[in-house]
Amino acid sequence: MTIKHIFVVGAGTMGNGIAQVAATSGYQVTCMDVQPAALEKAKAAIGQSTAKLFEKGMITAKQKSAADSIQFVSNMDTMKDADLVIEAATENPEVKLRIFKDMNANAREGVILASNTSSISITKIAANTKCPDRVIGMHFMNPVPLMKLVEVIRGLGTSDETTQTIVELCRAMGKEPVEANDSPGFISNRILCPMINEAVFALQEGVGTPEAIDQVMKLGMNHPMGPLALADLIGLDVVLFIMEVLQKELGEDKYRPAYLLRKMVDAGRLGRKSGRGFYQY
Ligand code: NAD
């Protein structure tokens, strides 16, 4: 199927990034959210991001104006005009399963339904639709306009044709697709979140200060940022949620969240978004 028009569900951090990159890659884009404030915020974020990228010579004036023509809507009425739907709404299984049911009812027959979920089973999401062969994970990284990777996740029923179409689309969006099978945390969070969790254990046990732990990983392992600073960027609540999914779904004690991680989330110290995490912002 030729993809010309992409409909993005959810206009938050990831949804607006995906909408922006799709638009600057030449696709017609509609971006939907149930919160009017999120749509306003997305419009402003895309405007700021494309202005900066244009200033730096990373996108052309034509690409910038393509991003200005993204349609922002508050319902799925025009989803029938789209050739692909990418869901990037709140990471909550109930919310996603409901949205996929609605996407299945509103999108045209034959359209691929993709999810940007970080941790929810693509197979489970697909089972909630009448077209599991056309459901797939497109796990973009944050910030979407700058990060190259898209993890492409095949559910148990995802067809080869769907996978091939999405792999080609990722490349057309200037991204590097890497295929993974549906498993808790996929490849990225299966490895990243336990590493962050281990850094929190090290802090909890007094092995080092936050600065020392992050410096060791930056200077010694060549990581661009330390695990605790990265946790603050991702959101401590998100890291905790993913560790809980890994522990529950894989059933192994090695995925047990560090007590300090839970305590910080309970205290509302969620990282950058709340102004305080392992560091003060
Ligand atoms: P966010 O909270 O910034 O945005 C989520 C948006 O979804 C909100 O604007 C909310 O109003 C909207 N929404 C909720 N219910 C909806 C509905 N029924 N219909 C339409 N919109 C609805 O969250 P985010 O960080 O952008 O994450 C979105 C998805 O991307 C999640 O599945 C998350 O796991 C995944 N993800 C996030 C990151 C990250 O670093 N933030 C990275 C990779 C993947």
XYZ file of C-alpha atoms and ligand atoms in Angstrom:
325
model
C 0.000 0.000 0.000
C 1.237 3.522 -0.782
C 1.317 5.706 2.293
C 0.627 9.404 1.756
C -1.420 10.449 4.754
C -0.444 9.557 8.336
C -2.827 9.985 11.283
C -1.127 10.264 14.701
C -3.182 9.553 17.845
C -1.846 11.437 20.894
C -0.090 14.816 20.609
C 2.197 14.549 23.659
C 6.001 14.408 23.699
C 6.200 11.492 21.281
C 3.075 12.142 19.194
C 4.104 15.667 18.256
C 7.643 14.481 17.436
C 6.318 11.714 15.177
C 3.882 14.141 13.492
C 6.715 16.618 12.891
C 9.097 14.073 11.375
C 6.333 12.574 9.207
C 5.447 16.056 7.899
C 9.061 17.085 7.195
C 9.504 13.757 5.385
C 6.776 14.707 2.913
C 3.692 12.999 4.337
C 0.348 14.677 4.873
C -0.218 14.533 8.631
C -3.177 14.731 10.988
C -2.482 14.780 14.716
C -5.249 14.034 17.209
C -5.559 14.401 20.984
C -8.482 14.368 23.408
C -6.976 17.261 25.403
C -7.281 20.659 23.654
C -4.327 21.911 25.734
C -2.138 19.076 24.393
C -2.959 20.118 20.801
C -1.988 23.740 21.530
C 1.224 22.600 23.210
C 2.049 20.278 20.294
C 1.570 23.069 17.746
C 3.923 25.324 19.719
C 6.504 22.547 20.269
C 6.589 21.677 16.561
C 6.903 25.376 15.627
C 9.833 25.837 18.007
C 11.570 22.627 16.998
C 11.329 23.235 13.249
C 12.443 26.872 13.670
C 15.565 25.645 15.498
C 16.279 22.869 12.968
C 15.852 25.362 10.107
C 18.238 27.848 11.779
C 20.836 25.090 12.098
C 20.375 24.141 8.443
C 19.045 20.692 9.340
C 15.749 21.160 7.454
C 14.758 23.270 4.449
C 12.184 26.080 4.302
C 9.892 23.680 2.412
C 10.157 21.080 5.183
C 9.483 23.736 7.796
C 6.343 24.891 6.011
C 5.234 21.248 5.611
C 5.293 20.964 9.408
C 3.210 24.152 9.632
C 0.474 22.441 7.618
C -0.134 19.566 10.086
C -3.865 19.307 10.860
C -4.730 19.172 14.569
C -8.014 17.486 15.460
C -9.812 16.303 18.588
C -11.568 13.198 17.245
C -11.139 10.307 14.806
C -13.645 11.565 12.180
C -11.009 12.113 9.475
C -9.066 8.927 10.230
C -10.806 7.274 7.283
C -8.760 9.473 4.926
C -5.431 8.193 6.325
C -3.231 5.408 4.908
C -1.533 4.643 8.231
C -2.382 5.291 11.885
C 0.343 5.638 14.547
C -0.837 5.617 18.145
C 1.312 7.537 20.676
C -1.144 8.067 23.535
C -0.696 7.643 27.276
C 1.104 4.421 28.346
C -1.859 2.749 29.999
C -3.047 -0.690 28.801
C -6.749 0.110 29.204
C -6.413 3.407 27.322
C -4.453 1.783 24.477
C -6.803 -1.199 24.091
C -9.784 1.173 23.889
C -7.994 3.406 21.344
C -7.100 0.421 19.134
C -10.720 -0.732 19.129
C -11.728 2.786 18.028
C -8.904 2.939 15.462
C -10.068 -0.373 14.014
C -13.604 1.016 13.700
C -12.565 4.372 12.193
C -9.641 3.562 9.891
C -10.158 2.290 6.339
C -10.024 -1.459 5.707
C -6.450 -2.548 4.989
C -4.727 0.295 6.858
C -1.799 -0.563 9.192
C -2.328 0.331 12.863
C 0.974 1.007 14.659
C 1.715 1.676 18.328
C 4.594 3.607 19.875
C 4.194 1.758 23.199
C 7.351 1.284 25.301
C 6.216 -1.773 27.203
C 2.723 -3.027 26.359
C 2.481 -6.266 24.388
C 1.846 -5.657 20.670
C 0.240 -9.115 20.520
C -2.236 -8.120 23.236
C -3.018 -4.786 21.543
C -3.495 -6.615 18.214
C -5.855 -9.167 19.758
C -8.189 -6.271 20.512
C -8.633 -5.556 16.812
C -10.034 -7.525 13.887
C -6.737 -7.225 11.991
C -3.810 -8.579 14.099
C -1.813 -9.074 10.878
C -1.834 -5.283 10.358
C -0.883 -4.286 13.931
C 2.776 -3.514 14.653
C 5.007 -1.630 17.098
C 6.875 1.473 15.921
C 8.950 2.393 18.956
C 10.419 5.823 18.228
C 13.004 7.292 20.602
C 12.831 10.649 22.384
C 13.405 13.312 21.008
C 11.942 11.926 17.786
C 13.378 14.566 15.379
C 16.933 13.808 16.569
C 17.033 10.094 17.374
C 17.771 7.672 14.542
C 16.341 4.435 15.915
C 12.864 2.997 15.458
C 12.412 -0.430 17.029
C 9.942 -2.253 14.790
C 8.073 -4.817 16.876
C 6.281 -7.771 15.404
C 3.340 -9.169 17.351
C 2.593 -12.881 17.075
C 0.222 -12.260 14.145
C 1.980 -9.342 12.398
C 2.396 -10.177 8.693
C 5.637 -9.973 6.689
C 3.929 -7.463 4.389
C 3.047 -5.137 7.297
C 6.606 -5.373 8.656
C 8.127 -4.663 5.243
C 5.889 -1.617 4.697
C 6.803 -0.180 8.103
C 10.535 -0.840 7.670
C 10.416 1.062 4.363
C 8.392 3.873 5.933
C 10.954 4.274 8.764
C 13.709 4.676 6.155
C 11.595 7.184 4.218
C 11.299 9.146 7.488
C 15.097 9.202 7.765
C 15.183 6.626 10.563
C 17.022 3.323 11.070
C 14.528 0.514 11.712
C 15.651 -2.461 13.832
C 13.310 -5.432 14.093
C 12.489 -7.003 17.454
C 10.048 -9.678 18.503
C 7.259 -8.873 20.908
C 8.640 -9.412 24.410
C 8.422 -7.230 27.552
C 10.517 -4.086 27.099
C 11.451 -5.225 23.555
C 15.242 -4.855 23.097
C 15.734 -1.236 24.183
C 13.995 -1.133 27.557
C 14.857 -4.756 28.391
C 18.487 -3.621 28.541
C 18.290 0.085 29.371
C 15.874 0.044 32.340
C 17.669 -2.721 34.326
C 20.909 -0.737 33.838
C 19.264 2.410 35.246
C 17.700 0.346 38.061
C 21.153 -1.057 38.948
C 22.520 2.496 39.111
C 19.710 3.348 41.581
C 20.625 0.259 43.659
C 24.256 1.449 43.684
C 23.128 4.882 44.888
C 20.790 3.349 47.489
C 23.648 1.228 48.883
C 26.030 4.184 49.033
C 28.449 2.836 46.431
C 28.746 6.345 44.987
C 27.085 9.746 44.727
C 24.767 10.430 41.739
C 27.564 12.488 40.183
C 30.137 9.699 40.677
C 27.836 7.005 39.240
C 27.057 9.127 36.180
C 30.699 10.168 35.661
C 31.876 6.536 35.731
C 29.410 5.579 33.013
C 30.171 8.686 30.913
C 33.946 8.726 31.134
C 34.539 5.008 31.526
C 31.895 3.524 29.224
C 31.556 6.394 26.776
C 27.830 6.832 27.442
C 26.686 10.313 26.347
C 24.880 10.769 29.661
C 24.899 8.932 32.984
C 22.087 6.501 33.908
C 20.693 8.681 36.714
C 20.600 11.822 34.551
C 18.942 9.697 31.849
C 16.362 8.424 34.371
C 15.567 12.056 35.206
C 15.078 12.753 31.491
C 12.838 9.727 30.860
C 10.814 10.229 34.069
C 11.289 8.079 37.172
C 7.633 7.002 37.070
C 8.142 5.675 33.526
C 11.277 3.734 34.540
C 9.441 2.268 37.552
C 6.450 1.268 35.409
C 8.708 -0.513 32.887
C 10.614 -2.351 35.651
C 7.284 -3.506 37.084
C 6.238 -4.792 33.649
C 9.575 -6.659 33.247
C 9.307 -8.177 36.746
C 5.667 -9.217 36.306
C 5.898 -10.510 32.748
C 9.323 -12.194 32.947
C 8.799 -13.355 36.541
C 12.376 -12.900 37.666
C 13.637 -11.188 40.806
C 16.507 -9.591 38.879
C 13.960 -7.076 37.523
C 12.838 -5.981 41.033
C 12.677 -2.138 41.103
C 15.115 -0.526 43.544
C 13.327 0.657 46.679
C 14.803 4.142 46.265
C 13.225 4.391 42.788
C 9.791 3.658 44.256
C 10.384 6.080 47.137
C 11.332 8.910 44.765
C 8.215 8.316 42.654
C 6.057 8.278 45.817
C 7.592 11.622 46.794
C 6.741 13.101 43.386
C 10.425 13.448 42.452
C 9.921 12.317 38.878
C 12.970 13.959 37.283
C 13.086 16.909 34.908
C 9.319 17.094 34.426
C 8.712 17.707 38.159
C 11.814 19.863 38.695
C 13.547 17.309 40.896
C 14.796 13.742 40.559
C 18.321 12.535 41.229
C 19.273 16.110 40.335
C 17.589 19.482 40.864
C 16.294 21.363 37.741
P 2.544 12.145 26.902
O 1.894 12.031 28.237
O 3.484 13.277 26.644
O 1.412 12.198 25.759
C 0.328 11.325 25.716
C -0.830 12.046 25.065
O -1.866 11.096 24.803
C -1.453 13.137 25.948
O -1.413 14.378 25.270
C -2.894 12.652 26.159
O -3.839 13.713 26.210
C -3.083 11.783 24.929
N -4.202 10.843 25.037
C -4.611 10.137 26.113
N -5.701 9.411 25.796
C -5.979 9.649 24.491
C -6.985 9.213 23.579
N -7.936 8.374 23.965
N -6.955 9.666 22.311
C -5.987 10.541 21.921
N -5.033 11.002 22.730
C -5.015 10.563 24.000
O 3.248 10.735 26.646
P 4.495 10.403 25.697
O 5.743 10.495 26.501
O 4.348 11.163 24.428
O 4.251 8.855 25.434
C 3.346 8.393 24.448
C 3.683 6.958 24.120
O 5.033 6.879 23.646
C 3.607 5.997 25.301
O 3.116 4.769 24.848
C 5.049 5.884 25.755
O 5.309 4.675 26.414
C 5.753 5.932 24.427
N 7.167 6.357 24.457
C 7.559 7.405 25.222
C 8.894 7.803 25.211
C 9.362 8.983 26.024
O 10.585 9.141 26.219
N 8.480 9.855 26.483
C 9.820 7.114 24.401
C 9.371 6.068 23.602
C 8.038 5.686 23.639
